[in-house]
Amino acid sequence: LEYTLAGRPQGPGTIGEWSLDKRHYGGAYPPRHMQPPPSGASDGTGWLLEAWNEASGNISTWPESLAMGTVGWRRVKGQGIDGSPLASRVSGTEWSWAGIPGLAFHPGGELKTPWGSGVWGAAPKGVDFHDKGFCASAAEGCLFADFGGALHNVRFEADLRRFDSFRLGDGTNVKGERKA
């Protein structure tokens, strides 16, 4: 079930700004009490989410999860770069990822990594990423760097010499250093 935040159905084959999709949770349990659908979504969407939330809320052994809920899955190449001072400072830079060189934030949201191509952009503010406040604590906000089938939020030091990343779903933290 895919919707824009304005409550309009998302186009075919496109992840919505609000998304309830079992495929998001192949690597982690969905969190309890996911965000409700936007106003204008179908009654069936609201019913299904209520049933999902009720089930997870009543299973005492439901594990705590760092996976995102229903908002934040749609991350598009270059999203939010225009108007982000952090993104403009990071665009065109090269980094290491866990000591491995070859991570490059190309203009327009193209991400090159030693493991293949990906996308990057500015992580939207006000979204609960279930990241234990990782992005909320960043003075300039976070960027996202998505590659290899994983979503990462990236928080940079003010001098842009280092970053920390938070992999959504399992909370794995990786550090990086600027190379160029």
Coordinates of C-alpha atoms in Angstrom, one line a residue:
L1 CA 0.0 0.0 0.0
E2 CA 1.7 3.1 -1.3
Y3 CA 0.5 6.7 -0.8
T4 CA 1.9 10.3 -1.1
L5 CA 1.8 12.2 2.2
A6 CA -1.1 14.1 0.7
G7 CA -3.1 10.8 0.7
R8 CA -3.0 10.2 -3.1
P9 CA -2.2 6.6 -4.2
Q10 CA 1.4 6.3 -5.4
G11 CA 2.0 5.3 -9.0
P12 CA 2.5 1.6 -10.0
G13 CA 5.9 0.1 -9.0
T14 CA 6.8 3.2 -6.9
I15 CA 7.5 3.2 -3.1
G16 CA 5.2 5.7 -1.5
E17 CA 6.1 8.5 0.9
W18 CA 3.8 6.5 3.2
S19 CA 4.3 2.8 2.6
L20 CA 3.0 -0.4 4.2
D21 CA 4.8 -3.2 2.5
K22 CA 5.9 -6.6 4.0
R23 CA 9.0 -6.5 1.7
H24 CA 10.5 -3.7 3.8
Y25 CA 10.9 -6.1 6.7
G26 CA 12.9 -9.0 5.2
G27 CA 15.9 -8.1 7.5
A28 CA 14.1 -6.9 10.6
Y29 CA 10.8 -7.0 12.4
P30 CA 8.5 -4.0 11.8
P31 CA 8.3 -1.7 14.7
R32 CA 5.3 -1.6 17.0
H33 CA 2.8 1.3 16.5
M34 CA 3.6 2.4 12.9
Q35 CA 2.5 5.8 11.7
P36 CA -1.1 6.1 10.5
P37 CA -1.8 6.5 6.8
P38 CA -2.3 10.1 5.5
S39 CA -5.7 11.6 5.4
G40 CA -7.3 10.5 2.1
A41 CA -6.0 7.0 2.1
S42 CA -8.5 4.2 1.7
D43 CA -10.5 2.9 4.7
G44 CA -9.0 -0.5 4.1
T45 CA -5.5 0.9 4.5
G46 CA -6.3 2.3 7.9
W47 CA -8.0 -1.0 8.9
L48 CA -5.0 -3.1 7.8
L49 CA -2.5 -0.8 9.7
E50 CA -4.7 -0.9 12.8
A51 CA -4.8 -4.7 12.6
W52 CA -1.0 -4.8 12.2
N53 CA -0.4 -2.5 15.1
E54 CA -2.8 -4.3 17.3
A55 CA -1.2 -7.7 16.5
S56 CA 2.4 -6.5 17.2
G57 CA 1.2 -4.7 20.3
N58 CA -0.4 -7.8 21.8
I59 CA 2.5 -10.2 21.2
S60 CA 4.5 -9.9 24.3
T61 CA 7.6 -11.4 22.7
W62 CA 7.5 -9.0 19.7
P63 CA 11.2 -7.9 19.4
E64 CA 12.2 -4.3 19.6
S65 CA 13.1 -3.1 16.1
L66 CA 15.2 -0.4 14.5
A67 CA 13.4 -0.8 11.2
M68 CA 11.5 2.2 9.9
G69 CA 7.7 2.3 10.2
T70 CA 5.5 3.5 7.3
V71 CA 7.2 6.8 6.5
G72 CA 10.7 7.3 5.2
W73 CA 11.2 4.4 2.7
R74 CA 11.0 6.5 -0.4
R75 CA 14.5 7.8 -0.9
V76 CA 15.1 9.1 -4.4
K77 CA 18.4 10.0 -6.0
G78 CA 19.1 13.6 -5.3
Q79 CA 16.1 14.1 -3.0
G80 CA 16.4 17.2 -0.9
I81 CA 19.9 18.2 -2.2
D82 CA 18.7 21.5 -3.4
G83 CA 18.3 23.8 -0.4
S84 CA 20.5 21.6 1.9
P85 CA 23.7 23.4 3.0
L86 CA 25.2 20.1 4.1
A87 CA 24.5 18.4 0.8
S88 CA 26.1 21.2 -1.1
R89 CA 29.2 20.9 1.0
V90 CA 29.4 17.1 0.6
S91 CA 28.6 17.0 -3.1
G92 CA 31.7 16.1 -5.1
T93 CA 33.7 14.6 -2.2
E94 CA 35.3 11.2 -1.8
W95 CA 35.4 9.1 1.4
S96 CA 36.4 5.8 2.9
W97 CA 33.7 3.5 4.3
A98 CA 35.0 1.4 7.2
G99 CA 38.5 2.1 6.0
I100 CA 37.8 1.1 2.4
P101 CA 38.3 3.9 -0.1
G102 CA 36.0 4.5 -3.0
L103 CA 32.8 6.2 -1.7
A104 CA 32.0 9.2 -3.8
F105 CA 29.0 11.6 -3.4
H106 CA 28.6 12.8 -7.0
P107 CA 26.4 15.8 -7.9
G108 CA 22.8 15.1 -8.4
G109 CA 22.6 12.2 -5.9
E110 CA 24.7 9.6 -7.7
L111 CA 26.7 7.5 -5.2
K112 CA 29.7 5.4 -6.2
T113 CA 30.9 2.8 -3.7
P114 CA 33.3 -0.1 -3.9
W115 CA 30.3 -2.4 -3.9
G116 CA 28.4 -0.7 -6.8
S117 CA 26.3 2.3 -7.5
G118 CA 23.8 3.8 -5.1
V119 CA 21.9 7.0 -4.4
W120 CA 22.3 9.8 -1.9
G121 CA 20.3 12.8 -0.8
A122 CA 19.2 14.8 2.2
A123 CA 17.3 12.8 4.8
P124 CA 13.9 14.5 5.4
K125 CA 13.5 16.1 8.7
G126 CA 10.6 15.2 11.0
V127 CA 10.6 11.5 10.0
D128 CA 11.0 8.8 12.7
F129 CA 13.7 6.6 11.2
H130 CA 13.9 4.5 14.4
D131 CA 17.5 5.5 14.6
K132 CA 17.7 6.2 18.3
G133 CA 17.9 10.0 17.6
F134 CA 20.9 9.6 15.3
C135 CA 19.7 12.2 12.8
A136 CA 17.9 14.4 15.3
S137 CA 21.2 15.0 17.1
A138 CA 23.0 16.2 13.9
A139 CA 23.2 20.0 13.8
E140 CA 22.9 20.1 10.0
G141 CA 20.7 17.1 9.7
C142 CA 21.6 13.8 8.0
L143 CA 22.2 12.7 4.4
F144 CA 21.2 9.3 3.2
A145 CA 23.5 6.9 1.3
D146 CA 21.6 3.9 0.0
F147 CA 23.5 1.1 -1.7
G148 CA 23.8 -2.7 -1.7
G149 CA 20.1 -3.0 -0.8
A150 CA 20.6 -1.2 2.5
L151 CA 19.5 2.3 3.7
H152 CA 22.0 4.3 5.6
N153 CA 21.6 7.7 7.4
V154 CA 24.9 9.6 7.5
R155 CA 25.9 12.2 10.0
F156 CA 28.9 14.4 9.3
E157 CA 31.3 16.2 11.6
A158 CA 31.1 20.0 11.2
D159 CA 34.6 20.1 9.5
L160 CA 33.6 17.4 7.1
R161 CA 36.6 15.2 8.0
R162 CA 34.6 12.2 9.3
F163 CA 31.1 10.7 9.3
D164 CA 29.1 8.2 11.2
S165 CA 26.5 6.1 9.5
F166 CA 23.5 4.3 10.9
R167 CA 22.1 1.4 8.8
L168 CA 18.3 1.4 9.1
G169 CA 16.9 -1.9 10.2
D170 CA 19.7 -3.2 12.4
G171 CA 21.5 -0.1 13.6
T172 CA 25.0 -1.1 12.3
N173 CA 27.3 1.9 12.7
V174 CA 30.1 2.5 10.2
K175 CA 32.6 5.3 10.2
G176 CA 34.1 7.1 7.3
E177 CA 36.9 9.6 6.6
R178 CA 37.2 12.1 3.9
K179 CA 39.8 11.4 1.1
A180 CA 39.3 14.3 -1.3

